mmCIF file of C-alpha atoms in Angstrom:
data_model
loop_
_atom_site.group_PDB
_atom_site.id
_atom_site.type_symbol
_atom_site.label_atom_id
_atom_site.label_comp_id
_atom_site.label_asym_id
_atom_site.label_seq_id
_atom_site.Cartn_x
_atom_site.Cartn_y
_atom_site.Cartn_z
ATOM 1 C CA ALA T 1 130.228 142.761 137.127
ATOM 2 C CA GLN T 2 129.712 146.460 137.432
ATOM 3 C CA SER T 3 127.157 148.431 139.376
ATOM 4 C CA VAL T 4 126.264 151.996 140.311
ATOM 5 C CA THR T 5 124.677 153.364 143.462
ATOM 6 C CA GLN T 6 123.284 156.867 143.595
ATOM 7 C CA LEU T 7 122.834 158.066 147.154
ATOM 8 C CA GLY T 8 119.549 159.884 147.546
ATOM 9 C CA SER T 9 116.653 159.452 145.164
ATOM 10 C CA HIS T 10 115.622 163.093 145.722
ATOM 11 C CA VAL T 11 117.781 166.154 146.358
ATOM 12 C CA SER T 12 116.330 169.594 146.973
ATOM 13 C CA VAL T 13 118.353 172.830 146.880
ATOM 14 C CA SER T 14 117.668 176.536 146.768
ATOM 15 C CA GLU T 15 118.485 178.557 143.687
ATOM 16 C CA GLY T 16 122.101 179.692 143.935
ATOM 17 C CA ALA T 17 123.103 176.912 146.333
ATOM 18 C CA LEU T 18 125.655 174.180 145.724
ATOM 19 C CA VAL T 19 124.427 171.071 143.952
ATOM 20 C CA LEU T 20 125.989 167.758 145.014
ATOM 21 C CA LEU T 21 124.692 164.474 143.585
ATOM 22 C CA ARG T 22 126.461 161.366 144.821
ATOM 23 C CA CYS T 23 127.479 158.340 142.790
ATOM 24 C CA ASN T 24 129.510 155.313 143.832
ATOM 25 C CA TYR T 25 130.468 152.571 141.446
ATOM 26 C CA SER T 26 131.738 149.034 141.482
ATOM 27 C CA SER T 27 133.793 147.677 138.629
ATOM 28 C CA SER T 28 136.327 144.890 138.315
ATOM 29 C CA VAL T 29 138.325 146.841 135.749
ATOM 30 C CA PRO T 30 139.112 150.542 135.366
ATOM 31 C CA PRO T 31 135.785 152.108 134.502
ATOM 32 C CA TYR T 32 134.431 154.730 132.237
ATOM 33 C CA LEU T 33 131.899 156.880 134.080
ATOM 34 C CA PHE T 34 129.101 159.084 132.842
ATOM 35 C CA TRP T 35 126.461 161.483 134.085
ATOM 36 C CA TYR T 36 123.292 161.866 132.043
ATOM 37 C CA VAL T 37 120.445 164.328 132.627
ATOM 38 C CA GLN T 38 116.790 163.775 131.813
ATOM 39 C CA TYR T 39 114.422 166.733 131.645
ATOM 40 C CA PRO T 40 110.693 166.025 132.014
ATOM 41 C CA ASN T 41 109.246 164.012 129.139
ATOM 42 C CA GLN T 42 112.558 163.896 127.299
ATOM 43 C CA GLY T 43 115.304 161.375 126.629
ATOM 44 C CA LEU T 44 118.659 161.315 128.384
ATOM 45 C CA GLN T 45 121.395 163.769 127.440
ATOM 46 C CA LEU T 46 125.085 163.341 128.204
ATOM 47 C CA LEU T 47 126.325 165.828 130.819
ATOM 48 C CA LEU T 48 129.917 164.646 131.094
ATOM 49 C CA LYS T 49 132.125 161.592 130.971
ATOM 50 C CA TYR T 50 135.308 160.278 132.574
ATOM 51 C CA THR T 51 137.575 158.256 130.297
ATOM 52 C CA SER T 52 140.775 157.924 132.360
ATOM 53 C CA ALA T 53 142.272 161.266 131.399
ATOM 54 C CA ALA T 54 141.876 164.118 133.903
ATOM 55 C CA THR T 55 140.137 163.100 137.122
ATOM 56 C CA LEU T 56 138.175 166.379 137.271
ATOM 57 C CA VAL T 57 135.771 166.432 134.371
ATOM 58 C CA LYS T 58 133.840 169.478 133.233
ATOM 59 C CA GLY T 59 130.543 169.117 131.447
ATOM 60 C CA ILE T 60 127.771 171.218 130.038
ATOM 61 C CA ASN T 61 125.704 173.789 131.968
ATOM 62 C CA GLY T 62 128.432 174.377 134.577
ATOM 63 C CA PHE T 63 128.449 170.842 135.993
ATOM 64 C CA GLU T 64 131.601 168.958 136.878
ATOM 65 C CA ALA T 65 132.497 165.645 138.469
ATOM 66 C CA GLU T 66 135.586 164.255 140.106
ATOM 67 C CA PHE T 67 136.740 160.667 139.750
ATOM 68 C CA LYS T 68 138.128 159.362 143.047
ATOM 69 C CA LYS T 69 139.454 155.845 142.647
ATOM 70 C CA SER T 70 140.194 155.378 146.360
ATOM 71 C CA GLU T 71 136.579 156.162 147.208
ATOM 72 C CA THR T 72 135.087 154.539 144.058
ATOM 73 C CA SER T 73 133.092 157.716 143.620
ATOM 74 C CA PHE T 74 132.121 160.062 140.815
ATOM 75 C CA HIS T 75 130.043 162.796 142.452
ATOM 76 C CA LEU T 76 128.424 165.506 140.349
ATOM 77 C CA THR T 77 128.613 169.140 141.474
ATOM 78 C CA LYS T 78 127.587 172.587 140.382
ATOM 79 C CA PRO T 79 128.543 175.675 142.429
ATOM 80 C CA SER T 80 125.281 177.543 141.959
ATOM 81 C CA ALA T 81 121.959 175.901 141.134
ATOM 82 C CA HIS T 82 119.612 177.391 138.588
ATOM 83 C CA MET T 83 115.901 176.713 138.229
ATOM 84 C CA SER T 84 116.592 175.159 134.836
ATOM 85 C CA ASP T 85 118.732 172.454 136.505
ATOM 86 C CA ALA T 86 115.624 170.743 137.859
ATOM 87 C CA ALA T 87 115.686 167.293 136.268
ATOM 88 C CA GLU T 88 116.567 163.670 136.955
ATOM 89 C CA TYR T 89 120.238 162.774 136.875
ATOM 90 C CA PHE T 90 121.686 159.353 136.164
ATOM 91 C CA CYS T 91 125.176 158.078 136.845
ATOM 92 C CA ALA T 92 126.385 155.231 134.630
ATOM 93 C CA VAL T 93 129.435 152.983 134.417
ATOM 94 C CA SER T 94 130.980 150.926 131.649
ATOM 95 C CA ASN T 95 134.289 149.296 130.955
ATOM 96 C CA ILE T 96 136.277 149.546 127.773
ATOM 97 C CA ALA T 97 134.524 148.206 124.721
ATOM 98 C CA GLY T 98 135.918 145.296 122.820
ATOM 99 C CA GLY T 99 135.605 141.556 122.935
ATOM 100 C CA THR T 100 132.862 140.164 125.083
ATOM 101 C CA SER T 101 132.768 143.120 127.470
ATOM 102 C CA TYR T 102 131.348 145.305 124.745
ATOM 103 C CA GLY T 103 131.152 148.534 126.742
ATOM 104 C CA LYS T 104 127.578 148.236 127.919
ATOM 105 C CA LEU T 105 126.360 150.941 130.290
ATOM 106 C CA THR T 106 124.948 150.152 133.703
ATOM 107 C CA PHE T 107 122.826 152.956 135.137
ATOM 108 C CA GLY T 108 122.140 154.015 138.683
ATOM 109 C CA GLN T 109 118.604 154.451 139.981
ATOM 110 C CA GLY T 110 118.543 158.174 139.308
ATOM 111 C CA THR T 111 118.371 161.287 141.506
ATOM 112 C CA ILE T 112 115.625 163.836 141.063
ATOM 113 C CA LEU T 113 116.924 167.370 141.632
ATOM 114 C CA THR T 114 114.437 170.007 142.734
ATOM 115 C CA VAL T 115 115.475 173.671 142.778
ATOM 116 C CA HIS T 116 113.488 176.081 144.939
ATOM 117 C CA PRO T 117 113.322 179.835 144.254
ATOM 118 C CA ASN E 1 120.033 166.275 112.261
ATOM 119 C CA ALA E 2 117.237 164.203 113.834
ATOM 120 C CA GLY E 3 119.456 161.882 115.946
ATOM 121 C CA VAL E 4 117.408 158.975 117.332
ATOM 122 C CA THR E 5 113.709 158.866 116.452
ATOM 123 C CA GLN E 6 111.220 156.598 118.227
ATOM 124 C CA THR E 7 107.625 155.856 117.335
ATOM 125 C CA PRO E 8 105.035 155.857 118.746
ATOM 126 C CA LYS E 9 105.454 158.309 121.638
ATOM 127 C CA PHE E 10 102.436 156.930 123.490
ATOM 128 C CA GLN E 11 100.579 153.632 123.278
ATOM 129 C CA VAL E 12 97.891 151.924 125.328
ATOM 130 C CA LEU E 13 97.472 148.170 124.936
ATOM 131 C CA LYS E 14 95.257 145.522 126.432
ATOM 132 C CA THR E 15 96.839 142.470 128.028
ATOM 133 C CA GLY E 16 97.731 139.946 125.338
ATOM 134 C CA GLN E 17 97.927 142.409 122.473
ATOM 135 C CA SER E 18 101.102 142.761 120.449
ATOM 136 C CA MET E 19 102.938 145.803 119.185
ATOM 137 C CA THR E 20 106.250 146.974 117.789
ATOM 138 C CA LEU E 21 108.228 150.013 118.860
ATOM 139 C CA GLN E 22 110.226 151.500 116.034
ATOM 140 C CA CYS E 23 113.595 153.212 116.298
ATOM 141 C CA ALA E 24 115.770 154.847 113.665
ATOM 142 C CA GLN E 25 119.052 156.760 113.890
ATOM 143 C CA ASP E 26 120.716 158.926 111.289
ATOM 144 C CA MET E 27 124.178 159.210 112.841
ATOM 145 C CA ASN E 28 125.685 156.156 111.122
ATOM 146 C CA HIS E 29 126.177 154.496 114.517
ATOM 147 C CA ASN E 30 127.001 150.803 114.605
ATOM 148 C CA SER E 31 125.375 149.962 117.939
ATOM 149 C CA MET E 32 121.777 150.305 119.055
ATOM 150 C CA TYR E 33 119.960 149.563 122.307
ATOM 151 C CA TRP E 34 116.548 149.268 123.900
ATOM 152 C CA TYR E 35 116.154 150.247 127.560
ATOM 153 C CA ARG E 36 113.132 150.426 129.809
ATOM 154 C CA GLN E 37 112.786 153.011 132.563
ATOM 155 C CA ASP E 38 110.745 152.362 135.686
ATOM 156 C CA PRO E 39 110.500 154.636 138.742
ATOM 157 C CA GLY E 40 113.333 154.064 141.207
ATOM 158 C CA MET E 41 115.026 151.480 138.994
ATOM 159 C CA GLY E 42 116.992 153.589 136.559
ATOM 160 C CA LEU E 43 117.352 152.293 133.023
ATOM 161 C CA ARG E 44 117.586 148.578 132.401
ATOM 162 C CA LEU E 45 118.898 147.131 129.160
ATOM 163 C CA ILE E 46 116.434 144.911 127.311
ATOM 164 C CA TYR E 47 118.349 144.056 124.128
ATOM 165 C CA TYR E 48 121.199 145.524 122.179
ATOM 166 C CA SER E 49 122.744 145.218 118.743
ATOM 167 C CA ALA E 50 126.485 145.727 118.609
ATOM 168 C CA SER E 51 126.433 145.918 114.831
ATOM 169 C CA GLU E 52 124.137 145.320 111.903
ATOM 170 C CA GLY E 53 123.128 141.661 111.796
ATOM 171 C CA THR E 54 123.712 140.926 115.498
ATOM 172 C CA THR E 55 121.463 141.139 118.544
ATOM 173 C CA ASP E 56 122.017 140.107 122.148
ATOM 174 C CA LYS E 57 120.006 139.923 125.337
ATOM 175 C CA GLY E 58 120.460 142.510 128.018
ATOM 176 C CA GLU E 59 119.388 142.507 131.633
ATOM 177 C CA VAL E 60 115.604 142.091 131.172
ATOM 178 C CA PRO E 61 114.854 140.416 127.794
ATOM 179 C CA ASN E 62 111.905 138.203 128.766
ATOM 180 C CA GLY E 63 108.716 139.042 126.866
ATOM 181 C CA TYR E 64 110.511 140.997 124.150
ATOM 182 C CA ASN E 65 112.016 140.384 120.740
ATOM 183 C CA VAL E 66 114.109 142.658 118.561
ATOM 184 C CA SER E 67 115.034 143.055 114.928
ATOM 185 C CA ARG E 68 117.993 144.977 113.542
ATOM 186 C CA LEU E 69 116.450 145.688 110.184
ATOM 187 C CA ASN E 70 119.470 147.545 108.812
ATOM 188 C CA LYS E 71 122.143 149.838 110.182
ATOM 189 C CA ARG E 72 119.627 152.613 110.842
ATOM 190 C CA GLU E 73 116.685 150.734 112.350
ATOM 191 C CA PHE E 74 116.205 148.618 115.477
ATOM 192 C CA SER E 75 112.702 147.558 116.484
ATOM 193 C CA LEU E 76 111.360 146.128 119.745
ATOM 194 C CA ARG E 77 108.370 143.786 119.693
ATOM 195 C CA LEU E 78 106.046 142.769 122.486
ATOM 196 C CA GLU E 79 104.313 139.579 121.318
ATOM 197 C CA SER E 80 101.801 139.316 124.175
ATOM 198 C CA ALA E 81 101.789 142.418 126.331
ATOM 199 C CA ALA E 82 101.514 142.131 130.117
ATOM 200 C CA PRO E 83 100.817 144.847 132.720
ATOM 201 C CA SER E 84 104.408 144.387 133.981
ATOM 202 C CA GLN E 85 105.577 145.794 130.653
ATOM 203 C CA THR E 86 104.004 149.163 131.409
ATOM 204 C CA SER E 87 107.031 151.435 131.230
ATOM 205 C CA VAL E 88 108.838 154.117 129.293
ATOM 206 C CA TYR E 89 111.021 152.633 126.580
ATOM 207 C CA PHE E 90 114.125 154.329 125.252
ATOM 208 C CA CYS E 91 116.078 153.536 122.153
ATOM 209 C CA ALA E 92 119.699 154.616 121.962
ATOM 210 C CA SER E 93 122.585 154.371 119.543
ATOM 211 C CA SER E 94 126.320 154.739 119.933
ATOM 212 C CA ALA E 95 129.659 154.798 118.243
ATOM 213 C CA LEU E 96 132.908 154.080 120.011
ATOM 214 C CA GLN E 97 135.043 157.125 120.684
ATOM 215 C CA LEU E 98 138.825 157.137 120.305
ATOM 216 C CA SER E 99 139.102 156.919 124.087
ATOM 217 C CA GLY E 100 137.308 153.570 124.002
ATOM 218 C CA ALA E 101 134.256 154.984 125.766
ATOM 219 C CA ASN E 102 130.833 154.063 124.443
ATOM 220 C CA VAL E 103 128.725 157.233 124.449
ATOM 221 C CA LEU E 104 124.997 156.717 123.929
ATOM 222 C CA THR E 105 122.556 159.083 122.206
ATOM 223 C CA PHE E 106 118.954 158.562 123.326
ATOM 224 C CA GLY E 107 115.599 158.985 121.681
ATOM 225 C CA ALA E 108 112.769 160.883 123.367
ATOM 226 C CA GLY E 109 111.082 157.738 124.669
ATOM 227 C CA SER E 110 107.878 155.762 124.121
ATOM 228 C CA ARG E 111 105.405 155.579 126.985
ATOM 229 C CA LEU E 112 103.565 152.244 126.974
ATOM 230 C CA THR E 113 100.612 151.371 129.202
ATOM 231 C CA VAL E 114 99.281 147.822 129.324
ATOM 232 C CA LEU E 115 95.820 147.467 130.859
#
């Protein structure tokens, strides 16, 4: 079984400050990991994904995440927050598709990011 | 390129009424999914279809049925709506990447209220 825990349902930062959104996962096999972003009244968009290549993954809009196997973590960071980053962020885990495992995604509970001027 | 299109965007039902949420994708993806989103609970998988002609239960299938009409379309039906089914519903589709990762593309969502 696989699961995802996002630490902190709400994170608030000032514009220009570091953004850090925490995600820990549990998986019985090497995982694939994803961060999705949801802007108000929209669907989810893929920010970045880890697929067992480089452990530091760069995504869109200046976000990046680092896969740390020893800590079972995949935290999302951005050096300088912008007002347009205000959204809800979801971490998700899956294992490799194929056979009965299929590659289904399991999502965390979400973290709402607020950016103050 | 429309991606994943869901209809309707908003719907209000009375308890016991039935309705169908429609979903279509134009990306030639094999797999399609229905999720529900509730505050503080993330997205939970209701049903999925790995390929045309197959459907399987996800995490929370009770009270729902699905139909994979063809490769493009995957509908979700509530036969007798209950207030507990008040939620935002998302359809998604995916195609396996060379890496083996399953990357989902989501629709804009359908907000359903059951009174």
